[in-house]
Coordinates of C-alpha atoms and ligand atoms in Angstrom, one line a residue:
X1 CA 14.8 235.7 62.6
X2 CA 14.9 238.7 60.2
X3 CA 14.0 242.2 61.2
X4 CA 14.8 244.9 58.7
X5 CA 13.9 248.6 58.7
X6 CA 14.4 251.1 55.9
X7 CA 17.1 249.1 54.2
X8 CA 18.3 250.9 51.0
X9 CA 21.1 250.6 48.5
X10 CA 22.0 253.1 45.8
X11 CA 24.7 252.1 43.4
X12 CA 26.9 254.6 41.6
X13 CA 27.3 253.8 38.0
X14 CA 29.1 256.2 35.6
X15 CA 28.5 259.1 37.9
X16 CA 24.7 258.4 38.0
X17 CA 22.9 257.0 41.1
X18 CA 21.0 253.7 40.7
X19 CA 18.5 253.4 43.5
X20 CA 18.3 249.6 43.5
X21 CA 16.5 249.2 46.9
X22 CA 14.5 252.2 48.2
X23 CA 13.9 251.5 51.9
X24 CA 12.4 248.1 52.6
X25 CA 11.0 246.7 55.9
X26 CA 11.0 242.9 56.3
X27 CA 10.0 240.7 59.2
X28 CA 10.5 236.9 59.1
X29 CA 9.8 234.7 62.1
X30 CA 11.8 231.6 63.0
X31 CA 10.8 228.6 60.9
X32 CA 9.0 230.5 58.2
X33 CA 9.6 229.9 54.5
X34 CA 9.3 233.2 52.7
X35 CA 9.5 234.1 49.0
X36 CA 10.8 237.4 47.7
X37 CA 9.1 237.8 44.3
X38 CA 9.7 240.4 41.7
X39 CA 10.6 240.9 38.0
X40 CA 14.2 241.2 36.8
X41 CA 15.9 244.2 38.2
X42 CA 13.4 244.8 41.0
X43 CA 16.1 244.7 43.7
X44 CA 15.8 241.1 45.0
X45 CA 19.4 240.1 44.8
X46 CA 20.6 243.4 46.1
X47 CA 18.4 243.1 49.1
X48 CA 19.5 239.5 49.7
X49 CA 23.2 240.3 49.4
X50 CA 22.8 243.1 52.0
X51 CA 21.0 240.7 54.4
X52 CA 23.8 238.2 53.9
X53 CA 26.5 240.8 54.6
X54 CA 27.9 240.7 51.1
X55 CA 26.9 244.3 50.3
X56 CA 26.9 247.3 52.7
X57 CA 23.5 249.1 52.8
X58 CA 23.4 252.8 52.0
X59 CA 20.7 253.3 54.7
X60 CA 18.6 251.3 57.2
X61 CA 19.2 248.7 59.9
X62 CA 18.7 245.0 60.4
X63 CA 18.9 242.3 62.9
X64 CA 19.6 238.9 61.3
X65 CA 19.6 235.7 63.3
X66 CA 20.0 237.7 66.5
X67 CA 23.0 239.8 65.3
X68 CA 23.1 243.4 64.2
X69 CA 23.9 243.5 60.5
X70 CA 26.0 246.6 60.6
X71 CA 27.9 246.2 63.9
X72 CA 28.3 242.4 63.9
X73 CA 28.4 241.1 60.3
X74 CA 30.8 238.3 61.4
X75 CA 28.1 237.1 63.9
X76 CA 25.5 237.1 61.1
X77 CA 27.8 235.2 58.7
X78 CA 28.3 232.4 61.3
X79 CA 24.5 231.9 61.7
X80 CA 23.3 232.1 58.1
X81 CA 23.8 230.1 54.9
X82 CA 23.8 231.9 51.6
X83 CA 23.3 230.2 48.2
X84 CA 23.9 232.7 45.5
X85 CA 23.1 232.8 41.8
X86 CA 26.7 232.0 40.8
X87 CA 28.1 228.5 41.6
X88 CA 29.9 228.6 44.9
X89 CA 32.2 225.7 44.3
X90 CA 35.4 225.8 42.2
X91 CA 35.1 223.8 39.0
X92 CA 38.6 222.2 39.2
X93 CA 38.0 220.6 42.6
X94 CA 36.5 217.2 43.3
X95 CA 33.1 217.3 45.1
X96 CA 34.1 215.8 48.4
X97 CA 37.4 217.6 48.6
X98 CA 35.7 221.0 47.9
X99 CA 33.2 220.3 50.7
X100 CA 35.8 219.2 53.2
X101 CA 37.8 222.4 52.6
X102 CA 34.7 224.5 53.1
X103 CA 33.8 222.6 56.3
X104 CA 37.3 223.1 57.6
X105 CA 37.0 226.9 56.8
X106 CA 33.9 226.8 59.0
X107 CA 36.1 225.5 61.8
X108 CA 35.1 221.8 61.8
X109 CA 37.9 219.4 62.9
X110 CA 39.1 217.0 60.1
X111 CA 37.1 214.0 61.4
X112 CA 34.0 216.0 62.0
X113 CA 34.3 217.7 58.6
X114 CA 34.5 214.3 56.8
X115 CA 31.4 213.0 58.8
X116 CA 29.4 216.1 58.1
X117 CA 30.3 216.1 54.4
X118 CA 29.4 212.4 54.0
X119 CA 26.1 213.0 55.8
X120 CA 25.2 215.8 53.4
X121 CA 26.4 214.0 50.3
X122 CA 24.0 211.2 51.1
X123 CA 21.1 213.5 52.0
X124 CA 21.4 215.5 48.8
X125 CA 21.9 212.5 46.5
X126 CA 25.5 213.4 45.6
X127 CA 27.2 210.3 47.1
X128 CA 27.9 208.7 43.7
X129 CA 29.4 212.0 42.5
X130 CA 31.7 212.6 45.5
X131 CA 34.9 212.0 43.5
X132 CA 33.8 213.8 40.3
X133 CA 35.2 217.1 39.3
X134 CA 32.7 219.9 40.2
X135 CA 32.9 221.2 36.6
X136 CA 31.5 218.0 35.2
X137 CA 28.2 218.1 37.3
X138 CA 24.8 218.8 35.6
X139 CA 22.9 222.0 36.5
X140 CA 20.7 220.3 39.0
X141 CA 23.6 218.5 40.7
X142 CA 25.5 221.8 40.9
X143 CA 22.6 223.5 42.6
X144 CA 22.4 220.7 45.1
X145 CA 26.1 221.1 45.8
X146 CA 25.7 224.8 46.2
X147 CA 23.0 224.1 48.9
X148 CA 25.3 221.7 50.7
X149 CA 28.1 224.4 50.6
X150 CA 25.6 226.8 52.2
X151 CA 24.4 224.5 55.0
X152 CA 27.6 222.7 56.1
X153 CA 27.8 224.8 59.3
X154 CA 24.1 224.0 60.2
X155 CA 22.8 227.6 59.9
X156 CA 19.4 228.4 61.3
X157 CA 18.6 230.8 58.4
X158 CA 19.3 230.0 54.8
X159 CA 19.1 232.6 51.9
X160 CA 18.6 231.2 48.5
X161 CA 19.0 233.5 45.4
X162 CA 16.9 232.2 42.5
X163 CA 17.5 228.6 43.4
X164 CA 16.0 226.9 40.4
X165 CA 17.0 229.2 37.5
X166 CA 18.0 227.4 34.3
X167 CA 16.9 223.9 35.7
X168 CA 14.7 221.5 33.8
X169 CA 11.3 220.7 35.4
X170 CA 12.4 217.4 36.9
X171 CA 15.6 218.9 38.5
X172 CA 13.5 221.8 39.8
X173 CA 11.0 219.5 41.5
X174 CA 13.9 217.5 43.0
X175 CA 15.5 220.7 44.3
X176 CA 12.3 221.9 45.7
X177 CA 12.0 218.7 47.8
X178 CA 15.4 219.4 49.2
X179 CA 14.6 223.0 50.0
X180 CA 11.4 221.9 51.8
X181 CA 13.3 219.3 53.8
X182 CA 15.7 222.1 55.0
X183 CA 12.8 223.6 56.8
X184 CA 10.6 220.6 57.6
X185 CA 13.3 218.2 58.8
X186 CA 16.1 220.6 59.9
X187 CA 14.0 223.5 61.2
X188 CA 15.8 226.2 59.0
X189 CA 14.1 229.5 58.3
X190 CA 14.2 230.0 54.5
X191 CA 14.2 233.3 52.6
X192 CA 14.4 232.9 48.8
X193 CA 14.2 235.2 45.8
X194 CA 12.6 234.1 42.6
X195 CA 10.8 235.5 39.6
X196 CA 9.0 232.1 39.0
X197 CA 5.4 232.2 40.1
X198 CA 5.2 228.4 40.3
X199 CA 8.2 228.3 42.6
X200 CA 6.6 230.6 45.2
X201 CA 3.3 228.6 44.9
X202 CA 5.2 225.4 45.4
X203 CA 7.5 226.5 48.3
X204 CA 6.5 229.6 50.1
X205 CA 3.9 230.1 52.8
X206 CA 4.4 233.9 52.7
X207 CA 5.4 236.2 49.9
X208 CA 6.9 239.7 49.7
X209 CA 6.4 241.3 46.3
X210 CA 9.1 243.8 45.3
X211 CA 9.0 246.1 42.3
X212 CA 11.4 248.9 41.5
X213 CA 13.1 248.7 44.8
X214 CA 10.0 248.8 47.0
X215 CA 7.9 246.1 48.6
X216 CA 4.5 246.6 47.1
X217 CA 2.6 243.8 48.8
X218 CA 2.9 240.9 51.2
X219 CA 0.8 238.0 52.4
X220 CA 0.1 234.3 51.9
X221 CA -0.2 233.2 48.3
X222 CA -3.9 232.3 48.9
X223 CA -4.5 235.6 50.8
X224 CA -3.0 237.7 48.0
X225 CA -5.0 235.9 45.3
X226 CA -8.2 236.2 47.3
X227 CA -7.6 239.9 47.6
X228 CA -8.1 240.4 43.9
X229 CA -11.3 240.4 42.0
X230 CA -12.2 236.8 41.9
X231 CA -12.1 233.9 39.5
X232 CA -11.9 234.4 35.7
X233 CA -14.8 232.7 34.0
X234 CA -14.8 232.0 30.3
X235 CA -18.0 230.7 28.7
X236 CA -18.7 229.9 25.0
X237 CA -22.4 230.3 24.1
X238 CA -24.4 230.6 21.0
X239 CA -25.4 234.2 21.8
X240 CA -22.5 235.8 23.8
X241 CA -24.0 239.4 24.0
X242 CA -27.2 238.0 25.6
X243 CA -25.2 235.9 27.9
X244 CA -23.1 239.0 28.8
X245 CA -26.3 240.9 29.7
X246 CA -27.4 238.0 32.0
X247 CA -24.0 237.7 33.6
X248 CA -23.9 241.5 34.3
X249 CA -27.1 241.1 36.4
X250 CA -25.3 238.7 38.9
X251 CA -24.1 240.4 42.1
X252 CA -20.3 240.9 42.3
X253 CA -19.7 240.1 38.6
X254 CA -17.0 242.4 37.1
X255 CA -15.1 243.1 33.9
X256 CA -17.6 241.5 31.6
X257 CA -16.2 241.3 28.0
X258 CA -17.3 239.5 24.8
X259 CA -14.6 238.2 22.5
X260 CA -16.1 236.3 19.5
X261 CA -18.0 233.3 20.8
X262 CA -16.5 233.8 24.3
X263 CA -17.9 235.7 27.3
X264 CA -15.5 236.5 30.1
X265 CA -16.0 238.0 33.5
X266 CA -14.5 237.9 37.0
X267 CA -16.5 236.9 40.0
X268 CA -15.6 235.6 43.5
X269 CA -16.5 231.9 43.9
X270 CA -16.9 231.1 40.2
X271 CA -17.8 227.5 41.0
X272 CA -21.0 228.6 42.8
X273 CA -22.1 231.2 40.2
X274 CA -21.6 229.4 36.9
X275 CA -24.2 226.6 37.4
X276 CA -26.9 229.2 38.1
X277 CA -25.9 231.3 35.1
X278 CA -25.9 228.2 32.9
X279 CA -29.5 227.3 34.1
X280 CA -30.7 230.9 33.3
X281 CA -29.0 230.9 29.8
X282 CA -30.3 227.5 28.8
X283 CA -33.8 228.3 30.0
X284 CA -34.1 230.7 27.0
X285 CA -32.2 228.5 24.6
X286 CA -28.8 230.2 24.8
X287 CA -26.9 226.9 25.0
X288 CA -23.5 226.9 26.8
X289 CA -20.9 225.2 24.7
X290 CA -17.9 225.2 27.1
X291 CA -17.0 226.6 30.5
X292 CA -13.6 227.4 32.1
X293 CA -13.0 228.7 35.6
X294 CA -9.5 230.0 36.3
X295 CA -8.4 230.8 39.9
X296 CA -6.4 234.0 40.2
X297 CA -2.7 233.5 39.9
X298 CA 0.1 235.5 41.5
X299 CA 0.6 237.0 38.1
X300 CA -2.9 238.4 38.4
X301 CA -1.9 239.8 41.8
X302 CA 1.1 241.6 40.3
X303 CA -1.0 242.8 37.3
X304 CA -3.6 244.3 39.7
X305 CA -0.9 246.0 41.8
X306 CA 1.3 247.4 39.0
X307 CA -0.8 247.3 35.8
X308 CA 1.7 244.9 34.2
X309 CA 2.2 241.2 34.1
X310 CA 5.3 239.8 35.8
X311 CA 6.1 238.1 32.5
X312 CA 5.9 241.4 30.6
X313 CA 8.0 243.0 33.3
X314 CA 10.6 240.3 32.8
X315 CA 10.6 240.9 29.0
X316 CA 11.1 244.6 29.5
X317 CA 14.6 246.1 29.6
X318 CA 16.1 246.1 33.1
X319 CA 16.3 249.7 34.4
X320 CA 19.9 250.7 35.0
Ligands
ATP401 N1 26.8 246.7 41.0 C1 25.8 247.4 40.5 N2 26.0 248.7 39.9 C2 25.0 249.4 39.4 N3 23.7 249.0 39.3 C3 23.5 247.8 39.9 C4 24.5 246.9 40.4 N4 23.9 245.8 40.9 C5 22.6 245.9 40.6 N5 22.3 247.1 40.0 C6 21.0 247.5 39.5 O1 20.2 247.5 40.6 C7 18.8 247.1 40.2 C8 18.4 245.9 41.0 O2 19.2 244.8 40.7 P1 19.0 243.4 41.3 O3 20.1 242.5 40.8 O4 19.0 243.5 42.8 O5 17.6 242.9 40.8 P2 16.9 241.5 40.9 O6 15.5 241.8 41.3 O7 17.7 240.6 41.7 O8 17.0 241.0 39.3 P3 17.2 239.6 38.7 O9 15.9 238.9 38.9 O10 17.5 239.9 37.3 O11 18.3 238.9 39.4 C9 18.9 246.9 38.7 O12 18.5 248.1 38.1 C10 20.4 246.6 38.5 O13 20.7 247.0 37.2

């Protein structure tokens, strides 16, 4: 559904070149739900806008939904839906009116446009708001309306740029259900950008991680997590240095540290290792006071790949 080779974009800003995307290769099969994860300024939106024909690449080639991005952008536009970060609908219009105008722009006849709009208003829980001014909708309602705008013409591929930014937890969960149903019930291929780790964990079966304009890793969330150095185990004991010495003798244990009453280490399959370690420690009176086993997160994956946390990267100034 998406095949991209060497796609790049360099902006010119005040006579300096800003290499926002430095040559990315992307393959997405029909029906996949793929997340494009990276910190602020990594190049996610720029890539998405190129794939959605909104920005001309500086270099590279792509076939999107069967059409060549450079020679047939019109064909691409007919086959994709794009839900950007800004709100697509005009604030002064009423919800149903705005959708009907959009459906007519996609070439639907008046009766078919009304039918399609009413079907989508019902599906996205916007029926009761059909006659409200767009500007009076809440953030979550606006995002649902944006999605409806993006799928009116039944695209097979939908691009979503940071879909749940600025939504409260309940609205995010509701939005995620709607995004899942786009794929599960309507067979859409979904490609979404995000810098929220929980969003990729909740929605995506495959992730591409981008940093500084380059894709630095890709795989399933579980595969990427399994590729790093195991679970983080934190034990509180009455003699942490002695516990550290015992832990260090276990095969595959890494990164053993002592911090006050706490001993920390990483080991694959922490669930299996910890009971045995506890038996050894307690056999010589080094009682274990508490145990915590944390599975690796996608942030640990990013930290392992780049030496920084995604959260730190987001807090850092955006390169320009
Ligand atoms: N029109 C532009 N002119 C100059 N530089 C730009 C322009 N648009 C984006 N950039 C720069 O390109 C880089 C990538 O930006 P982009 O918006 O693609 O990142 P992003 O990963 O989507 O970030 P965010 O998560 O904040 O949306 C950044 O350094 C940004 O400042």
